[in-house]
Amino acid sequence: NEHEKVELFVSCRSLKNMDYFSKSDPVVIMYVQNSKTHIYQEFGRTEMIKDNLNPNFATSFQMTFVFEEHQNLKFEVIDIDSDTSFELIGTAETSLGKIMGAKSQLLILDVMNGKSKHGKLIIRGEKIVSSSEVLSAIVKCNKIPSQHWIHKTRPFLKFLKIREDNFQALAFTTEYVGSLNPIFRP
């Protein structure tokens, strides 16, 4: 029974806006179908990205890819309205085998709500190479130019993981710091 650990990175493009006064605040929830009961169970969810119809999520999904098994996946893209309320933007279904078998392990699916297309879901799979190495760093910046006349500039850092095919996956985002000389948490 051959299997390997894989990581799935998700992003969306051209999502339908569900909000009237701002852009949607999307989250992607991934479900895995139980092979015996055929019931989809929640596997995990991304972080929420505010006011963005083209989000690149930092939260990825790690799972075991079993070659002989048909591992069906369902992705729900939702718009978070409050702590207790959300709207469904749409869903997309595929299998882990289709993702890992796709060219460059990249699959682009329509986000469907009924018969309507509500954007695209981009899923990129990557084999996990086990390593016990850990990187911890403290990053400081000096004299960042202010980007706003009225609002205070709140810088943050994005770390991208660059694959051999030059695809850039968002790996980590720091907190926002209210200073033009920020020191970020390790």
Coordinates of N, CA and C in Angstrom, one line a residue:
N1 N 0.9 -1.2 0.0 CA 0.0 0.0 0.0 C 0.9 1.2 0.0
E2 N 1.1 1.8 -1.2 CA 2.0 2.9 -1.3 C 1.3 4.2 -1.0
H3 N 2.0 5.1 -0.1 CA 1.4 6.3 0.3 C 2.5 7.3 0.6
E4 N 2.1 8.6 0.5 CA 3.1 9.7 0.8 C 2.3 10.9 1.4
K5 N 3.1 11.7 2.2 CA 2.5 12.9 2.8 C 2.5 14.0 1.7
V6 N 1.4 14.7 1.6 CA 1.3 15.8 0.6 C 0.7 17.0 1.4
E7 N 1.0 18.2 0.8 CA 0.5 19.4 1.3 C -0.3 20.1 0.1
L8 N -1.5 20.6 0.4 CA -2.3 21.3 -0.6 C -2.4 22.8 -0.2
F9 N -2.1 23.7 -1.2 CA -2.1 25.1 -1.1 C -3.3 25.6 -1.9
V10 N -4.1 26.5 -1.3 CA -5.3 26.9 -2.1 C -5.3 28.4 -2.2
S11 N -5.9 28.9 -3.4 CA -6.1 30.3 -3.6 C -7.4 30.4 -4.5
C12 N -7.9 31.6 -4.6 CA -9.1 31.8 -5.4 C -8.9 33.0 -6.3
R13 N -9.7 33.0 -7.4 CA -9.6 34.1 -8.3 C -11.1 34.5 -8.7
S14 N -11.3 35.8 -8.8 CA -12.6 36.3 -9.3 C -13.8 35.8 -8.6
L15 N -13.7 35.7 -7.3 CA -14.9 35.3 -6.5 C -16.0 36.2 -6.6
K16 N -17.2 35.7 -6.6 CA -18.4 36.6 -6.6 C -18.5 37.3 -5.3
N17 N -18.7 38.7 -5.4 CA -18.8 39.5 -4.2 C -20.1 39.3 -3.5
M18 N -20.2 38.9 -2.3 CA -21.4 38.6 -1.5 C -21.8 39.8 -0.6
D19 N -20.9 40.8 -0.5 CA -21.2 41.9 0.4 C -21.6 43.2 -0.4
Y20 N -22.4 44.0 0.2 CA -22.9 45.2 -0.5 C -21.9 46.4 -0.3
F21 N -21.4 46.6 0.9 CA -20.6 47.8 1.1 C -19.1 47.6 1.1
S22 N -18.7 46.3 1.0 CA -17.2 46.0 0.9 C -17.1 44.7 0.1
K23 N -15.9 44.2 0.0 CA -15.7 42.9 -0.7 C -15.8 41.8 0.3
S24 N -16.1 40.6 -0.2 CA -16.2 39.4 0.6 C -15.0 39.1 1.5
D25 N -15.1 38.4 2.6 CA -14.1 38.0 3.5 C -14.0 36.5 3.4
P26 N -13.3 35.9 2.4 CA -13.4 34.5 2.2 C -12.6 33.6 3.1
V27 N -13.1 32.4 3.2 CA -12.5 31.2 3.9 C -12.7 30.0 3.1
V28 N -11.8 29.1 2.9 CA -12.0 27.8 2.2 C -12.0 26.7 3.3
I29 N -13.1 25.9 3.3 CA -13.2 24.7 4.1 C -13.0 23.5 3.3
M30 N -12.1 22.6 3.7 CA -11.9 21.4 2.9 C -12.5 20.2 3.6
Y31 N -13.3 19.4 2.9 CA -13.9 18.2 3.4 C -13.3 17.0 2.7
V32 N -13.2 15.9 3.4 CA -12.7 14.6 2.8 C -13.9 13.6 3.0
Q33 N -14.2 12.9 1.9 CA -15.2 11.9 1.9 C -14.8 10.6 2.6
N34 N -15.5 10.1 3.5 CA -15.2 8.8 4.2 C -15.5 7.7 3.1
S35 N -14.5 6.9 2.9 CA -14.6 5.9 1.8 C -15.7 4.8 2.1
K36 N -16.0 4.6 3.4 CA -17.0 3.6 3.8 C -18.4 4.2 3.8
T37 N -18.6 5.3 4.5 CA -19.9 5.9 4.7 C -20.3 6.9 3.6
H38 N -19.3 7.3 2.8 CA -19.5 8.3 1.7 C -19.9 9.7 2.2
I39 N -19.8 9.9 3.6 CA -20.1 11.2 4.1 C -18.9 12.1 4.1
Y40 N -19.1 13.3 3.8 CA -18.0 14.3 3.8 C -17.8 14.8 5.2
Q41 N -16.6 14.8 5.7 CA -16.2 15.3 7.0 C -15.2 16.5 6.9
E42 N -15.4 17.5 7.7 CA -14.5 18.7 7.6 C -13.1 18.2 8.0
F43 N -12.1 18.6 7.1 CA -10.7 18.2 7.3 C -10.0 19.4 7.9
G44 N -10.3 20.6 7.4 CA -9.7 21.8 7.9 C -10.2 23.0 7.2
R45 N -9.7 24.2 7.6 CA -10.1 25.4 7.0 C -9.0 26.4 7.0
T46 N -9.0 27.3 6.0 CA -8.0 28.4 5.9 C -8.3 29.5 6.8
E47 N -7.4 30.4 6.9 CA -7.7 31.7 7.6 C -8.7 32.5 6.8
M48 N -9.3 33.5 7.4 CA -10.1 34.5 6.7 C -9.2 35.6 6.1
I49 N -9.5 36.0 4.9 CA -8.8 37.1 4.3 C -9.8 38.2 4.0
K50 N -9.6 39.3 4.7 CA -10.6 40.4 4.6 C -10.6 41.1 3.2
D51 N -11.8 41.4 2.8 CA -12.0 42.3 1.6 C -11.2 41.8 0.4
N52 N -11.3 40.6 0.0 CA -10.4 40.1 -1.1 C -11.1 39.0 -1.9
L53 N -11.3 39.3 -3.2 CA -11.9 38.4 -4.1 C -10.9 37.5 -4.9
N54 N -9.6 37.7 -4.6 CA -8.5 36.9 -5.2 C -7.5 36.5 -4.1
P55 N -8.0 35.8 -3.1 CA -7.2 35.5 -1.9 C -6.2 34.4 -2.2
N56 N -5.0 34.5 -1.6 CA -3.9 33.5 -1.5 C -3.8 33.1 -0.1
F57 N -4.2 31.9 0.3 CA -4.3 31.5 1.7 C -3.0 31.0 2.2
A58 N -2.5 31.4 3.4 CA -1.3 30.9 4.0 C -1.5 29.5 4.6
T59 N -2.7 29.2 5.1 CA -3.1 27.9 5.7 C -3.1 26.9 4.6
S60 N -2.4 25.8 4.8 CA -2.4 24.7 3.8 C -3.0 23.5 4.5
F61 N -3.2 22.4 3.7 CA -3.8 21.2 4.2 C -2.8 20.1 4.0
Q62 N -2.4 19.4 5.1 CA -1.5 18.3 5.0 C -2.2 17.0 5.2
M63 N -2.0 16.0 4.2 CA -2.7 14.7 4.4 C -1.9 13.6 3.7
T64 N -2.3 12.4 3.9 CA -1.6 11.3 3.3 C -2.3 10.9 2.0
F65 N -1.5 10.8 0.9 CA -2.0 10.4 -0.4 C -1.8 8.9 -0.5
V66 N -2.9 8.1 -0.6 CA -2.8 6.7 -0.8 C -3.1 6.4 -2.3
F67 N -2.1 5.8 -3.0 CA -2.2 5.7 -4.4 C -3.4 4.8 -4.9
E68 N -3.7 3.7 -4.1 CA -4.8 2.8 -4.6 C -6.2 3.3 -4.1
E69 N -6.3 4.3 -3.3 CA -7.6 4.8 -2.8 C -8.1 6.0 -3.5
H70 N -9.4 6.0 -3.7 CA -10.0 7.2 -4.3 C -10.4 8.1 -3.2
Q71 N -9.6 9.2 -3.0 CA -9.8 10.2 -1.9 C -10.6 11.4 -2.5
N72 N -11.9 11.4 -2.3 CA -12.7 12.6 -2.8 C -12.6 13.7 -1.8
L73 N -12.5 14.9 -2.4 CA -12.4 16.1 -1.6 C -13.5 17.1 -2.1
K74 N -14.0 17.9 -1.1 CA -14.9 19.0 -1.5 C -14.4 20.2 -0.8
F75 N -14.5 21.3 -1.5 CA -14.0 22.6 -1.0 C -15.2 23.6 -1.0
E76 N -15.5 24.2 0.2 CA -16.5 25.2 0.3 C -15.9 26.5 0.4
V77 N -16.2 27.5 -0.4 CA -15.7 28.8 -0.3 C -16.9 29.6 0.4
I78 N -16.6 30.2 1.6 CA -17.6 31.0 2.3 C -17.1 32.4 2.5
D79 N -18.1 33.3 2.7 CA -17.9 34.7 3.0 C -18.3 34.8 4.5
I80 N -17.3 35.2 5.3 CA -17.6 35.4 6.7 C -18.2 36.8 6.9
D81 N -19.4 36.8 7.5 CA -20.0 38.1 7.7 C -19.8 38.6 9.2
S82 N -19.8 37.6 10.1 CA -19.6 37.9 11.5 C -19.1 36.6 12.2
D83 N -19.0 36.6 13.5 CA -18.5 35.4 14.2 C -19.5 34.3 14.1
T84 N -20.8 34.6 13.8 CA -21.8 33.6 13.8 C -22.5 33.4 12.4
S85 N -22.1 34.3 11.5 CA -22.9 34.3 10.2 C -21.9 34.3 9.0
F86 N -22.3 33.5 8.0 CA -21.6 33.4 6.8 C -22.5 33.1 5.6
E87 N -22.0 33.3 4.4 CA -22.7 33.0 3.2 C -21.9 32.1 2.4
L88 N -22.5 31.2 1.7 CA -21.8 30.3 0.8 C -21.6 31.0 -0.5
I89 N -20.3 31.1 -0.9 CA -19.9 31.6 -2.2 C -20.1 30.5 -3.3
G90 N -19.6 29.3 -2.9 CA -19.8 28.2 -3.8 C -18.9 27.0 -3.4
T91 N -19.0 25.9 -4.2 CA -18.2 24.7 -3.8 C -17.5 24.2 -5.1
A92 N -16.5 23.3 -4.8 CA -15.8 22.7 -5.9 C -15.4 21.3 -5.4
E93 N -15.5 20.3 -6.3 CA -15.2 18.9 -5.9 C -14.1 18.3 -6.8
T94 N -13.3 17.5 -6.2 CA -12.2 16.8 -7.0 C -11.8 15.6 -6.2
S95 N -10.6 15.0 -6.6 CA -10.0 14.0 -5.8 C -8.5 14.3 -5.6
L96 N -8.0 13.8 -4.6 CA -6.5 14.0 -4.3 C -5.7 13.4 -5.5
G97 N -6.1 12.3 -6.1 CA -5.4 11.8 -7.2 C -5.4 12.7 -8.4
K98 N -6.5 13.4 -8.6 CA -6.6 14.4 -9.8 C -5.6 15.5 -9.5
I99 N -5.5 16.0 -8.3 CA -4.6 17.1 -8.0 C -3.2 16.6 -8.2
M100 N -2.8 15.5 -7.6 CA -1.4 15.0 -7.6 C -1.0 14.5 -9.0
G101 N -2.0 14.2 -9.8 CA -1.8 13.7 -11.2 C -1.8 14.8 -12.2
A102 N -2.2 16.0 -11.8 CA -2.3 17.1 -12.8 C -0.9 17.6 -13.1
K103 N -0.8 18.3 -14.2 CA 0.5 18.9 -14.6 C 1.0 19.9 -13.6
S104 N 2.2 19.8 -13.1 CA 2.8 20.6 -12.0 C 1.9 20.5 -10.7
Q105 N 1.1 19.4 -10.6 CA 0.2 19.2 -9.4 C -0.6 20.5 -9.2
L106 N -1.1 21.1 -10.3 CA -1.9 22.3 -10.2 C -3.2 22.0 -10.9
L107 N -4.3 22.3 -10.1 CA -5.7 22.1 -10.6 C -6.5 23.3 -10.4
I108 N -7.2 23.8 -11.4 CA -8.0 25.0 -11.4 C -9.5 24.5 -11.6
L109 N -10.3 24.8 -10.6 CA -11.7 24.3 -10.6 C -12.7 25.5 -10.5
D110 N -13.8 25.3 -11.2 CA -14.9 26.4 -11.0 C -15.5 26.3 -9.7
V111 N -15.7 27.4 -9.0 CA -16.5 27.5 -7.8 C -17.9 27.7 -8.2
M112 N -18.7 26.6 -7.9 CA -20.1 26.6 -8.4 C -21.1 26.8 -7.2
N113 N -22.1 27.6 -7.5 CA -23.3 27.8 -6.6 C -24.5 27.5 -7.4
G114 N -25.1 26.3 -7.3 CA -26.1 25.8 -8.2 C -25.5 25.7 -9.5
K115 N -26.1 26.3 -10.5 CA -25.6 26.2 -11.9 C -24.7 27.5 -12.2
S116 N -24.5 28.4 -11.3 CA -23.7 29.6 -11.5 C -22.3 29.4 -11.1
K117 N -21.4 30.0 -12.0 CA -19.9 30.0 -11.6 C -19.7 31.2 -10.8
H118 N -19.1 31.0 -9.6 CA -18.8 32.1 -8.7 C -17.3 32.3 -8.5
G119 N -16.5 32.0 -9.5 CA -15.1 32.2 -9.4 C -14.3 30.9 -9.6
K120 N -13.0 31.0 -9.3 CA -12.1 29.8 -9.5 C -11.4 29.5 -8.2
L121 N -11.2 28.2 -8.0 CA -10.4 27.7 -6.9 C -9.1 27.0 -7.5
I122 N -8.0 27.5 -7.0 CA -6.7 27.0 -7.5 C -6.1 26.1 -6.4
I123 N -5.8 24.9 -6.7 CA -5.2 24.0 -5.7 C -3.9 23.5 -6.2
R124 N -2.9 23.6 -5.4 CA -1.6 23.1 -5.8 C -1.1 22.1 -4.8
G125 N -0.7 20.9 -5.2 CA -0.3 19.8 -4.3 C 1.2 19.8 -4.4
E126 N 1.8 19.3 -3.3 CA 3.3 19.2 -3.2 C 3.6 18.1 -2.2
K127 N 4.5 17.2 -2.6 CA 5.0 16.2 -1.7 C 5.7 16.8 -0.6
I128 N 5.5 16.3 0.6 CA 6.2 16.8 1.8 C 7.5 16.0 2.0
V129 N 8.6 16.7 2.0 CA 9.9 16.1 2.2 C 10.2 16.3 3.7
S130 N 10.3 15.2 4.5 CA 10.5 15.4 5.9 C 11.8 15.9 6.3
S131 N 11.8 16.9 7.2 CA 13.1 17.5 7.6 C 12.9 17.9 9.1
S132 N 13.9 17.8 9.9 CA 13.8 18.2 11.3 C 14.3 19.6 11.5
E133 N 14.7 20.3 10.4 CA 15.2 21.6 10.5 C 14.2 22.6 10.8
V134 N 14.4 23.5 11.7 CA 13.5 24.6 12.1 C 14.3 25.9 11.9
L135 N 13.6 26.9 11.3 CA 14.2 28.3 11.2 C 13.4 29.2 12.1
S136 N 14.2 29.9 12.9 CA 13.6 30.9 13.8 C 14.4 32.2 13.5
A137 N 13.7 33.3 13.3 CA 14.4 34.5 13.0 C 13.6 35.7 13.6
I138 N 14.4 36.7 14.0 CA 13.7 38.0 14.3 C 14.1 39.0 13.2
V139 N 13.1 39.6 12.6 CA 13.3 40.5 11.5 C 13.0 41.9 12.0
K140 N 13.9 42.8 11.8 CA 13.7 44.3 12.1 C 13.8 45.1 10.8
C141 N 13.1 46.1 10.7 CA 13.2 47.0 9.5 C 13.3 48.4 10.1
N142 N 14.1 49.2 9.3 CA 14.3 50.6 9.7 C 13.8 51.6 8.6
K143 N 13.2 52.6 9.0 CA 12.8 53.8 8.2 C 11.9 53.4 7.0
I144 N 10.9 52.6 7.2 CA 10.0 52.2 6.1 C 9.2 53.5 5.8
P145 N 9.1 53.8 4.5 CA 8.4 55.0 4.1 C 6.9 54.9 4.4
S146 N 6.3 55.9 4.9 CA 4.9 55.9 5.2 C 4.1 55.8 3.8
Q147 N 3.1 55.0 3.8 CA 2.3 54.8 2.6 C 1.0 55.5 2.6
H148 N 0.6 56.1 3.7 CA -0.7 56.7 3.8 C -0.6 58.2 4.4
W149 N -1.4 59.0 3.9 CA -1.5 60.4 4.4 C -2.3 60.5 5.7
I150 N -3.4 59.7 5.7 CA -4.3 59.8 6.8 C -4.1 58.7 7.8
H151 N -4.1 57.4 7.3 CA -3.9 56.3 8.2 C -2.5 56.0 8.5
K152 N -2.2 55.4 9.6 CA -0.9 55.0 10.0 C -0.5 53.8 9.2
T153 N 0.7 53.8 8.7 CA 1.3 52.6 8.0 C 1.5 51.5 9.0
R154 N 1.0 50.3 8.6 CA 1.2 49.1 9.5 C 1.9 48.0 8.7
P155 N 3.2 48.0 8.7 CA 3.9 47.0 7.8 C 3.8 45.6 8.4
F156 N 3.9 44.6 7.4 CA 4.0 43.2 7.8 C 4.8 42.5 6.7
L157 N 5.2 41.3 7.0 CA 6.1 40.5 6.1 C 5.3 39.3 5.6
K158 N 5.5 39.0 4.3 CA 5.0 37.7 3.7 C 6.2 36.9 3.3
F159 N 6.2 35.6 3.7 CA 7.3 34.7 3.3 C 6.7 33.7 2.2
L160 N 7.3 33.7 1.1 CA 6.8 32.8 0.0 C 7.8 31.6 -0.1
K161 N 7.2 30.5 -0.4 CA 8.0 29.2 -0.7 C 8.0 29.1 -2.2
I162 N 9.2 29.1 -2.8 CA 9.4 29.0 -4.3 C 9.8 27.6 -4.7
R163 N 8.9 27.0 -5.5 CA 9.2 25.6 -6.0 C 10.1 25.6 -7.2
E164 N 10.5 24.4 -7.6 CA 11.4 24.3 -8.7 C 10.8 24.9 -10.0
D165 N 9.4 24.8 -10.1 CA 8.8 25.4 -11.3 C 8.5 26.9 -11.2
N166 N 9.1 27.5 -10.2 CA 8.9 28.9 -9.9 C 7.6 29.4 -9.3
F167 N 6.7 28.4 -9.0 CA 5.4 28.7 -8.4 C 5.7 29.2 -7.0
Q168 N 5.1 30.3 -6.6 CA 5.3 30.9 -5.2 C 4.1 30.7 -4.4
A169 N 4.3 29.9 -3.3 CA 3.2 29.6 -2.4 C 3.4 30.4 -1.1
L170 N 2.3 31.0 -0.6 CA 2.5 31.8 0.6 C 2.7 30.8 1.8
A171 N 3.8 31.0 2.5 CA 4.1 30.1 3.6 C 3.8 30.7 4.9
F172 N 4.0 32.0 5.1 CA 3.8 32.6 6.4 C 3.6 34.1 6.2
T173 N 2.7 34.6 7.1 CA 2.5 36.1 7.1 C 2.7 36.5 8.6
T174 N 3.5 37.6 8.8 CA 3.7 38.1 10.2 C 2.5 38.9 10.6
E175 N 2.5 39.3 11.8 CA 1.5 40.3 12.4 C 1.8 41.6 11.8
Y176 N 0.8 42.5 11.8 CA 1.0 43.9 11.4 C 1.6 44.7 12.6
V177 N 2.5 45.5 12.4 CA 3.2 46.3 13.4 C 2.9 47.8 13.1
G178 N 2.4 48.5 14.1 CA 2.1 49.9 14.0 C 3.3 50.8 14.1
S179 N 4.4 50.6 13.3 CA 5.6 51.4 13.5 C 6.3 51.4 12.1
L180 N 7.1 52.4 11.8 CA 7.9 52.5 10.6 C 9.3 51.9 10.9
N181 N 9.6 51.5 12.1 CA 10.8 50.8 12.5 C 10.4 49.5 13.2
P182 N 9.7 48.6 12.5 CA 9.1 47.4 13.2 C 10.1 46.4 13.6
I183 N 9.8 45.7 14.7 CA 10.5 44.5 15.1 C 9.4 43.4 15.1
F184 N 9.5 42.4 14.3 CA 8.5 41.3 14.2 C 8.8 40.2 15.2
R185 N 7.7 39.6 15.7 CA 7.9 38.4 16.6 C 8.7 37.3 15.9
P186 N 9.5 36.6 16.7 CA 10.3 35.4 16.1 C 9.3 34.5 15.4

